């Protein structure tokens, strides 16, 4: 059990990334009751936008700013206005299918315009270790964990402790009533999309040095985050966070103490158990069906 | 008289037209998905060889022409693409590079009687009696005994940790190397399977560390090799690292940085080999594509020159006789410089030629030993 601490830290760092991505699933679910199957590709794309900026001579810090801004325009504003709004009129299912098509489109476009090969990506956190309780812990793991926690704490504070956050929640929970009491519902929904775009750009920045910039990297990430969101609770931000961390840690513990060969089966097993015994997720809220 | 002359002219025109028809090759490769690095290098190698051959007048006076199809690194897609390619009746089928994809496509090519020159290295591929399947590099049954011998004899490792990717490629290599290590008397103290695309190797390296082996044998795909090298360094594993081509390739060195230093591997093909013809290939490839190819670029290049040498040996373009001619054929680099090193093909389609023991030193592959042909 000597390396339990190391496994927990590495698992939490990976899980924090899953959590950031899973929060995006939750935000979109709350505002439009649909699932964005391109969420993994949303994480993959910002890294390429940043790489493109660096290719034309921008320093890394500027590439990060440009990448985040472009992500918010493309994956927040344009995604909402060009895909979600028009498709919502046709129902939730066509919209979900449209996001699947979008995932394929983003992947193929990146492959076409950049390369099918993986590219290295600089890390915002220096490489190396520091000693924590006598254990050598990767600075990269700590950096990922800290940035992800800060982002999630900031988001939670925004949602729960500010007037803007309360308006966003009101718009998500009952748009009709929110409109009556004067909440600018459309603006709040747009803000939700922009926040999701910011979070995926942040996740991209944190995870790409580890995963490498590759057009197909969103597949694994999107799937893991989707499982995390269901396990934690699809309709609760705190559920997505808990689900992400849980899946990240379980994956590492399973590999170390159960079997490396069947590690990928463990999250699926957890998913099945949760769906069977607590379909709303560990921290999710049971939703009543409206008729 | 007029009509006779016209008829003769028409006959000549038709004959000339048939003579000038290009020789059609079909390539199915991993141009996207997990094996995109493999497939892209393979494809570029093929294109370079064809460009060179056509610039010098082609094969028996006919140009080579190739169609590329993307298997998406998925055996199911590869099978469909190979079927489509075979329907167009190519002279020879090139690819795929992934053993799992070769495994499901080889029966199709054999059924069509078309020779398939592929990049897969799983031992089982050429052991099933398929008379139409040919390698461009060593199979694991040839390379792994050399690897095990090096770990046992040169590294003096009494205990070995083996970490492998859980697919046909990884499992095939693992099975042969574990058997050989045990036969030689080295004990396998950790036997770890990993997933393709895996990002976090903390748990795997933790297990290796706990097993405290004298050497670690790493047999993963390129990107995952880079990730585990970083984690091995981070967790302070000091046991020597041994692998095959995928552990010490250019891409791995690029991704892993300092963590790749000291890693050793047996390679059937490397652009750093101390062979003038290979150096020339490396220069031409780098000039055309602006990067240094890995061994898959060499494999694709050699596949086309195998077609050229075999066809010129036959003196005719005959897809049905192609496989028979290539079995048992020795192609000498002095006669066909494009083949880069003297090579002999066995009755099973396996390959025999020199190979190399490589170590990564300060971010570069350094060839430490040249191993001779087996026969």
PDB file of N, CA and C in Angstrom, chain B residues 7 18 21 31 55 71 77 136 188 219 230 236 245 253 285 290 327 333 344 351 364:
ATOM      1  N   UNK B   7      -6.061  -0.645 -89.949  1.00  0.00           N
ATOM      2  CA  UNK B   7      -6.153  -1.732 -88.960  1.00  0.00           C
ATOM      3  C   UNK B   7      -4.827  -1.936 -88.241  1.00  0.00           C
ATOM      4  N   UNK B  18      -1.889  -0.624 -74.143  1.00  0.00           N
ATOM      5  CA  UNK B  18      -1.842  -1.671 -73.119  1.00  0.00           C
ATOM      6  C   UNK B  18      -0.482  -1.662 -72.425  1.00  0.00           C
ATOM      7  N   UNK B  21      -0.073   1.082 -69.868  1.00  0.00           N
ATOM      8  CA  UNK B  21      -0.983   1.101 -68.710  1.00  0.00           C
ATOM      9  C   UNK B  21      -0.193   1.004 -67.415  1.00  0.00           C
ATOM     10  N   UNK B  31      -4.327   5.572 -41.637  1.00  0.00           N
ATOM     11  CA  UNK B  31      -4.111   7.002 -41.879  1.00  0.00           C
ATOM     12  C   UNK B  31      -4.774   7.869 -40.819  1.00  0.00           C
ATOM     13  N   UNK B  55      10.196   8.014 -61.880  1.00  0.00           N
ATOM     14  CA  UNK B  55      11.133   8.994 -62.466  1.00  0.00           C
ATOM     15  C   UNK B  55      12.222   8.303 -63.287  1.00  0.00           C
ATOM     16  N   UNK B  71      -7.721   2.770 -43.055  1.00  0.00           N
ATOM     17  CA  UNK B  71      -8.341   1.726 -42.226  1.00  0.00           C
ATOM     18  C   UNK B  71      -8.862   2.296 -40.910  1.00  0.00           C
ATOM     19  N   UNK B  77     -12.894  -1.784 -40.283  1.00  0.00           N
ATOM     20  CA  UNK B  77     -12.815  -0.847 -41.417  1.00  0.00           C
ATOM     21  C   UNK B  77     -11.750  -1.333 -42.403  1.00  0.00           C
ATOM     22  N   UNK B 136       7.496  -6.825 -44.287  1.00  0.00           N
ATOM     23  CA  UNK B 136       8.518  -5.835 -44.647  1.00  0.00           C
ATOM     24  C   UNK B 136       9.516  -5.699 -43.506  1.00  0.00           C
ATOM     25  N   UNK B 188      10.247 -13.784 -15.092  1.00  0.00           N
ATOM     26  CA  UNK B 188       9.340 -12.649 -15.317  1.00  0.00           C
ATOM     27  C   UNK B 188       8.633 -12.343 -14.000  1.00  0.00           C
ATOM     28  N   UNK B 219       6.737  -2.936 -24.335  1.00  0.00           N
ATOM     29  CA  UNK B 219       6.263  -3.250 -25.684  1.00  0.00           C
ATOM     30  C   UNK B 219       4.871  -2.628 -25.891  1.00  0.00           C
ATOM     31  N   UNK B 230       8.188   8.568 -19.506  1.00  0.00           N
ATOM     32  CA  UNK B 230       8.144   9.733 -18.609  1.00  0.00           C
ATOM     33  C   UNK B 230       7.819   9.299 -17.181  1.00  0.00           C
ATOM     34  N   UNK B 236      11.381   7.199 -10.715  1.00  0.00           N
ATOM     35  CA  UNK B 236      12.751   6.837 -10.369  1.00  0.00           C
ATOM     36  C   UNK B 236      13.099   5.378 -10.607  1.00  0.00           C
ATOM     37  N   UNK B 245      11.333  -1.806 -31.686  1.00  0.00           N
ATOM     38  CA  UNK B 245      11.343  -0.580 -32.489  1.00  0.00           C
ATOM     39  C   UNK B 245      10.462   0.524 -31.897  1.00  0.00           C
ATOM     40  N   UNK B 253      11.029   9.550 -29.019  1.00  0.00           N
ATOM     41  CA  UNK B 253      12.079  10.426 -28.482  1.00  0.00           C
ATOM     42  C   UNK B 253      11.569  11.869 -28.434  1.00  0.00           C
ATOM     43  N   UNK B 285      13.757  11.271 -47.936  1.00  0.00           N
ATOM     44  CA  UNK B 285      12.455  11.314 -47.254  1.00  0.00           C
ATOM     45  C   UNK B 285      12.317  12.634 -46.487  1.00  0.00           C
ATOM     46  N   UNK B 290       9.804  16.882 -44.841  1.00  0.00           N
ATOM     47  CA  UNK B 290      10.203  17.773 -43.736  1.00  0.00           C
ATOM     48  C   UNK B 290      10.181  17.129 -42.359  1.00  0.00           C
ATOM     49  N   UNK B 327       8.656 -15.912 -52.795  1.00  0.00           N
ATOM     50  CA  UNK B 327       9.076 -16.937 -51.820  1.00  0.00           C
ATOM     51  C   UNK B 327      10.473 -17.448 -52.159  1.00  0.00           C
ATOM     52  N   UNK B 333      21.152  -5.650 -52.378  1.00  0.00           N
ATOM     53  CA  UNK B 333      21.146  -4.191 -52.492  1.00  0.00           C
ATOM     54  C   UNK B 333      22.040  -3.721 -53.640  1.00  0.00           C
ATOM     55  N   UNK B 344      16.343 -11.740 -47.711  1.00  0.00           N
ATOM     56  CA  UNK B 344      15.859 -13.021 -48.218  1.00  0.00           C
ATOM     57  C   UNK B 344      14.472 -13.289 -47.654  1.00  0.00           C
ATOM     58  N   UNK B 351      11.036 -12.537 -43.281  1.00  0.00           N
ATOM     59  CA  UNK B 351      12.153 -11.807 -43.854  1.00  0.00           C
ATOM     60  C   UNK B 351      13.428 -12.100 -43.050  1.00  0.00           C
ATOM     61  N   UNK B 364      19.035  11.026 -29.201  1.00  0.00           N
ATOM     62  CA  UNK B 364      19.259  10.490 -30.555  1.00  0.00           C
ATOM     63  C   UNK B 364      19.429   8.978 -30.495  1.00  0.00           C
TER      64      UNK B 364
END
